[in-house]
Amino acid sequence: MKYKKTIIITGGLGFIGSNYLNKFVSLYPDRLFINLDCITYAAHQENVHVSKEKNYRFEKIDIRNISNLEKIFLKYKPTDIIHFAAESHVDISIQNPALFVETNIIGTHNLLLLAKKYKLDKFYQISTDEVYGSLGVKEPAFTTNSTIAPNSPYSASKASADMLVRSYTNTFGLNAVISRCSNNYGPNQDTTKLIPRFISLLLQKKKVPLYSKGENVRDWIYVEDHVDAINLVFEKGKKGTIHNIGGNQEMTNKKVTETLIKLAGLDESYIEYVPDRMGHDFRYAIDTTEIYRKLGWKPKFSFSEGLKKTFKHFENKLK
Ligand code: NAD
């Protein structure tokens, strides 16, 4: 079959990439999806439920290796890239910053070089609100005009990659878009991340470690809302644009923990306060009025609805 588009999806065995593939591979039978993933600790083959679909391929590829990456470009002649692959855990970036430079900066640059060389139609960089740094309690939420001020090696590596993407548009004319999203939660997230980790501990009736007093604030978005927004930005996002994506649900880590404890039928004695993360950003919040005005997108899931679904998912999976 001749496909209308051949889209490279990097990091499609991870959390957000797999949710994207699970929703859109069958919705676009006229597009071929090539999932490139080197299978780190965060990747799980069982995350992808569409692996038997005719328009899905998997290749074990490390984006840090440009010659192997180029073989894929020659084999499939892709038209587009949606770039999810990254080292994504802030705590790991504090232990091993160099890994984040290699994957998130050099890996992204390898993809940009090839996207330019093979004249791809679109390059979509999946990024994070963490590139904007941290907000005080009363400061207004991040907009796309907020200053880029990353504080962790993770967010600095993502910000660097975003700058390279921008430069490839402005210098070489690459049709690239970027979106920056707040904290995701939902099915398929690796159990090293806060919500699945806490659910897993609570299901085993173990205490959950909460940084400092749990006062840090994050905006939470259910992953299905994020992948819907990604689909829209991919379809309609104009060359060189940046879109901020958020769930409009700011919450302290303590509140998130208390809600999970309630869902597990336990009490607050299951919280263990632990010393704060180094350089811990205090607050992230996203102003979503721009993406609503430009693309008509807004999140559908409330935090309580999304969290209940997430809890059920992990309860079934970890039982
Ligand atoms: P994840 O860690 O769950 O998955 C990342 C995937 O990338 C894994 O499957 C991993 O094996 C793969 N990968 C890592 N290094 C690779 C390499 N060198 N070559 C090929 N594949 C490699 O991450 P996620 O939470 O799904 O995040 C996906 C993207 O979304 C990332 O770019 C992240 O920065 C961004 N993002 C995540 C969140 C969030 O809350 N999770 C929020 C905003 C933005």
Tab-separated table of N, CA, C and O and ligand atoms in Angstrom, residues 10-18 36-44 61-64 83-89 102-104 107 126-130 154 158 179-185 188-190 193 220 226, ligand 1:
chain	number	residue	atom	x	y	z
A	10	THR	N	9.655	8.779	17.540
A	10	THR	CA	10.769	8.335	18.395
A	10	THR	C	10.245	8.134	19.822
A	10	THR	O	9.345	8.848	20.266
A	11	GLY	N	10.779	7.144	20.502
A	11	GLY	CA	10.390	6.919	21.901
A	11	GLY	C	8.972	6.399	22.067
A	11	GLY	O	8.334	6.619	23.095
A	12	GLY	N	8.493	5.665	21.066
A	12	GLY	CA	7.099	5.195	21.088
A	12	GLY	C	6.819	4.037	22.029
A	12	GLY	O	5.662	3.622	22.162
A	13	LEU	N	7.858	3.493	22.686
A	13	LEU	CA	7.587	2.461	23.702
A	13	LEU	C	7.474	3.078	25.092
A	13	LEU	O	7.203	2.387	26.068
A	14	GLY	N	7.708	4.380	25.178
A	14	GLY	CA	7.611	5.065	26.466
A	14	GLY	C	6.173	5.482	26.756
A	14	GLY	O	5.231	5.083	26.059
A	15	PHE	N	6.031	6.301	27.753
A	15	PHE	CA	4.709	6.664	28.274
A	15	PHE	C	3.854	7.422	27.236
A	15	PHE	O	2.824	6.913	26.758
A	16	ILE	N	4.278	8.611	26.861
A	16	ILE	CA	3.406	9.450	26.027
A	16	ILE	C	3.388	8.944	24.585
A	16	ILE	O	2.329	8.883	23.939
A	17	GLY	N	4.556	8.519	24.082
A	17	GLY	CA	4.631	8.008	22.706
A	17	GLY	C	3.715	6.810	22.503
A	17	GLY	O	3.025	6.714	21.477
A	18	SER	N	3.663	5.905	23.482
A	18	SER	CA	2.808	4.714	23.315
A	18	SER	C	1.334	5.104	23.360
A	18	SER	O	0.510	4.545	22.623
A	36	LEU	N	10.693	4.255	16.589
A	36	LEU	CA	12.128	4.054	16.867
A	36	LEU	C	12.360	4.197	18.366
A	36	LEU	O	12.064	5.255	18.928
A	37	ASP	N	12.895	3.170	18.988
A	37	ASP	CA	13.118	3.249	20.434
A	37	ASP	C	14.321	2.359	20.763
A	37	ASP	O	14.441	1.253	20.234
A	38	CYS	N	15.201	2.840	21.637
A	38	CYS	CA	16.377	2.019	21.989
A	38	CYS	C	16.097	1.158	23.218
A	38	CYS	O	16.973	0.406	23.651
A	39	ILE	N	14.886	1.280	23.765
A	39	ILE	CA	14.427	0.449	24.901
A	39	ILE	C	15.253	0.693	26.172
A	39	ILE	O	16.051	-0.137	26.601
A	40	THR	N	15.040	1.846	26.762
A	40	THR	CA	15.627	2.134	28.081
A	40	THR	C	14.706	1.536	29.150
A	40	THR	O	13.692	0.901	28.826
A	41	TYR	N	15.016	1.818	30.417
A	41	TYR	CA	14.191	1.330	31.535
A	41	TYR	C	12.731	1.789	31.404
A	41	TYR	O	11.818	1.154	31.930
A	42	ALA	N	12.497	2.915	30.699
A	42	ALA	CA	11.145	3.496	30.629
A	42	ALA	C	10.306	2.906	29.502
A	42	ALA	O	9.124	3.225	29.372
A	43	ALA	N	10.934	2.052	28.679
A	43	ALA	CA	10.247	1.498	27.502
A	43	ALA	C	9.679	0.123	27.831
A	43	ALA	O	10.335	-0.681	28.492
A	44	HIS	N	8.478	-0.108	27.355
A	44	HIS	CA	7.863	-1.428	27.587
A	44	HIS	C	7.099	-1.802	26.317
A	44	HIS	O	6.202	-1.068	25.894
A	61	ILE	N	16.316	1.325	17.694
A	61	ILE	CA	17.308	2.306	17.220
A	61	ILE	C	17.601	3.301	18.334
A	61	ILE	O	16.692	3.761	19.026
A	62	ASP	N	18.875	3.635	18.451
A	62	ASP	CA	19.295	4.645	19.417
A	62	ASP	C	19.513	5.962	18.661
A	62	ASP	O	20.342	6.004	17.739
A	63	ILE	N	18.798	6.991	19.041
A	63	ILE	CA	18.897	8.256	18.285
A	63	ILE	C	20.278	8.914	18.452
A	63	ILE	O	20.605	9.849	17.738
A	64	ARG	N	21.081	8.396	19.382
A	64	ARG	CA	22.436	8.936	19.532
A	64	ARG	C	23.359	8.441	18.422
A	64	ARG	O	24.435	8.991	18.234
A	83	HIS	N	8.890	13.677	17.618
A	83	HIS	CA	10.062	13.296	18.429
A	83	HIS	C	9.737	13.297	19.930
A	83	HIS	O	9.779	14.326	20.585
A	84	PHE	N	9.397	12.101	20.425
A	84	PHE	CA	9.099	11.935	21.856
A	84	PHE	C	10.335	11.485	22.638
A	84	PHE	O	10.403	11.711	23.846
A	85	ALA	N	11.261	10.753	21.982
A	85	ALA	CA	12.328	10.072	22.730
A	85	ALA	C	13.142	11.051	23.556
A	85	ALA	O	13.562	12.098	23.059
A	86	ALA	N	13.351	10.684	24.803
A	86	ALA	CA	14.176	11.524	25.678
A	86	ALA	C	14.491	10.745	26.931
A	86	ALA	O	13.796	9.793	27.285
A	87	GLU	N	15.544	11.158	27.591
A	87	GLU	CA	15.706	10.814	28.999
A	87	GLU	C	14.822	11.821	29.712
A	87	GLU	O	14.955	13.027	29.505
A	88	SER	N	13.888	11.327	30.556
A	88	SER	CA	12.828	12.229	31.016
A	88	SER	C	12.717	12.346	32.540
A	88	SER	O	11.815	13.014	33.028
A	89	HIS	N	13.625	11.691	33.278
A	89	HIS	CA	13.463	11.701	34.741
A	89	HIS	C	14.433	12.698	35.391
A	89	HIS	O	15.654	12.527	35.310
A	102	GLU	N	23.591	13.729	25.881
A	102	GLU	CA	23.732	12.833	24.720
A	102	GLU	C	22.389	12.546	24.051
A	102	GLU	O	22.237	12.694	22.852
A	103	THR	N	21.405	12.129	24.851
A	103	THR	CA	20.120	11.736	24.241
A	103	THR	C	19.301	12.961	23.826
A	103	THR	O	18.841	13.054	22.692
A	104	ASN	N	19.135	13.875	24.772
A	104	ASN	CA	18.164	14.947	24.522
A	104	ASN	C	18.710	16.035	23.595
A	104	ASN	O	17.937	16.643	22.850
A	107	GLY	N	21.008	13.587	20.405
A	107	GLY	CA	20.008	12.750	19.722
A	107	GLY	C	19.043	13.599	18.901
A	107	GLY	O	18.737	13.286	17.744
A	126	ILE	N	8.560	17.319	20.876
A	126	ILE	CA	7.719	17.242	22.082
A	126	ILE	C	8.558	17.735	23.256
A	126	ILE	O	9.560	17.118	23.616
A	127	SER	N	8.149	18.861	23.837
A	127	SER	CA	8.956	19.440	24.910
A	127	SER	C	8.124	19.650	26.183
A	127	SER	O	6.985	19.184	26.276
A	128	THR	N	8.726	20.340	27.113
A	128	THR	CA	8.167	20.400	28.464
A	128	THR	C	8.086	21.831	28.997
A	128	THR	O	8.918	22.674	28.636
A	129	ASP	N	7.122	22.055	29.889
A	129	ASP	CA	7.020	23.375	30.537
A	129	ASP	C	8.208	23.638	31.461
A	129	ASP	O	8.450	24.776	31.854
A	130	GLU	N	8.976	22.575	31.766
A	130	GLU	CA	10.104	22.757	32.690
A	130	GLU	C	11.192	23.648	32.093
A	130	GLU	O	12.039	24.159	32.830
A	154	TYR	N	17.885	17.964	33.231
A	154	TYR	CA	16.822	17.514	32.315
A	154	TYR	C	16.235	18.698	31.543
A	154	TYR	O	16.227	18.718	30.313
A	158	LYS	N	16.396	19.766	27.497
A	158	LYS	CA	15.207	19.939	26.644
A	158	LYS	C	15.185	21.349	26.048
A	158	LYS	O	14.860	21.540	24.876
A	179	SER	N	5.886	21.732	21.041
A	179	SER	CA	4.886	21.957	22.088
A	179	SER	C	5.519	21.647	23.435
A	179	SER	O	6.378	20.770	23.545
A	180	ARG	N	5.089	22.420	24.427
A	180	ARG	CA	5.633	22.278	25.778
A	180	ARG	C	4.489	21.992	26.728
A	180	ARG	O	3.576	22.814	26.873
A	181	CYS	N	4.564	20.839	27.357
A	181	CYS	CA	3.421	20.391	28.162
A	181	CYS	C	3.808	20.270	29.631
A	181	CYS	O	4.974	20.103	29.984
A	182	SER	N	2.778	20.332	30.459
A	182	SER	CA	2.984	20.167	31.906
A	182	SER	C	3.038	18.679	32.268
A	182	SER	O	3.057	17.820	31.390
A	183	ASN	N	3.002	18.368	33.564
A	183	ASN	CA	3.162	16.981	34.034
A	183	ASN	C	2.019	16.082	33.573
A	183	ASN	O	0.858	16.350	33.877
A	184	ASN	N	2.383	15.004	32.891
A	184	ASN	CA	1.391	14.031	32.432
A	184	ASN	C	1.222	12.919	33.462
A	184	ASN	O	2.157	12.580	34.180
A	185	TYR	N	0.032	12.323	33.455
A	185	TYR	CA	-0.178	11.102	34.232
A	185	TYR	C	-1.159	10.243	33.444
A	185	TYR	O	-1.896	10.749	32.587
A	188	ASN	N	0.550	3.481	31.281
A	188	ASN	CA	1.860	3.223	30.638
A	188	ASN	C	3.017	4.039	31.182
A	188	ASN	O	4.137	3.898	30.701
A	189	GLN	N	2.773	4.910	32.161
A	189	GLN	CA	3.906	5.662	32.696
A	189	GLN	C	4.782	4.705	33.514
A	189	GLN	O	4.268	3.840	34.227
A	190	ASP	N	6.080	4.870	33.402
A	190	ASP	CA	6.986	3.975	34.126
A	190	ASP	C	6.822	4.167	35.632
A	190	ASP	O	6.600	5.292	36.107
A	193	LYS	N	8.164	7.033	38.064
A	193	LYS	CA	7.623	8.403	38.134
A	193	LYS	C	6.595	8.523	39.266
A	193	LYS	O	5.970	7.529	39.649
A	220	TRP	N	-1.208	19.271	36.277
A	220	TRP	CA	-1.331	17.873	35.855
A	220	TRP	C	-2.279	17.734	34.680
A	220	TRP	O	-3.365	18.316	34.675
A	226	HIS	N	-3.171	15.146	26.392
A	226	HIS	CA	-1.924	15.586	25.754
A	226	HIS	C	-1.807	15.028	24.330
A	226	HIS	O	-1.503	15.767	23.395
B	1	NAD	P1	9.483	8.140	28.868
B	1	NAD	O1	10.765	8.231	29.643
B	1	NAD	O2	8.338	7.383	29.422
B	1	NAD	O3	9.788	7.528	27.424
B	1	NAD	C1	10.880	7.906	26.653
B	1	NAD	C2	11.101	6.859	25.583
B	1	NAD	O4	12.232	7.289	24.813
B	1	NAD	C3	11.423	5.475	26.147
B	1	NAD	O5	10.668	4.506	25.473
B	1	NAD	C4	12.906	5.325	25.870
B	1	NAD	O6	13.306	3.981	25.660
B	1	NAD	C5	13.074	6.169	24.617
B	1	NAD	N1	14.461	6.634	24.487
B	1	NAD	C6	15.231	7.221	25.437
B	1	NAD	N2	16.458	7.451	24.971
B	1	NAD	C7	16.466	7.024	23.681
B	1	NAD	C8	17.447	6.993	22.669
B	1	NAD	N3	18.696	7.429	22.885
B	1	NAD	N4	17.123	6.486	21.456
B	1	NAD	C9	15.865	6.007	21.221
B	1	NAD	N5	14.902	6.002	22.154
B	1	NAD	C10	15.202	6.499	23.363
B	1	NAD	O7	9.113	9.640	28.557
B	1	NAD	P2	7.658	10.301	28.370
B	1	NAD	O8	7.157	10.691	29.707
B	1	NAD	O9	6.846	9.449	27.481
B	1	NAD	O10	8.069	11.632	27.621
B	1	NAD	C11	8.068	11.704	26.185
B	1	NAD	C12	8.472	13.104	25.776
B	1	NAD	O11	7.568	14.048	26.333
B	1	NAD	C13	9.866	13.511	26.272
B	1	NAD	O12	10.495	14.222	25.257
B	1	NAD	C14	9.580	14.404	27.471
B	1	NAD	O13	10.596	15.354	27.637
B	1	NAD	C15	8.270	15.041	27.066
B	1	NAD	N6	7.392	15.460	28.170
B	1	NAD	C16	7.049	14.568	29.156
B	1	NAD	C17	6.176	14.994	30.162
B	1	NAD	C18	5.732	14.045	31.246
B	1	NAD	O14	5.077	14.495	32.194
B	1	NAD	N7	6.014	12.758	31.172
B	1	NAD	C19	5.697	16.303	30.175
B	1	NAD	C20	6.078	17.164	29.148
B	1	NAD	C21	6.909	16.729	28.152
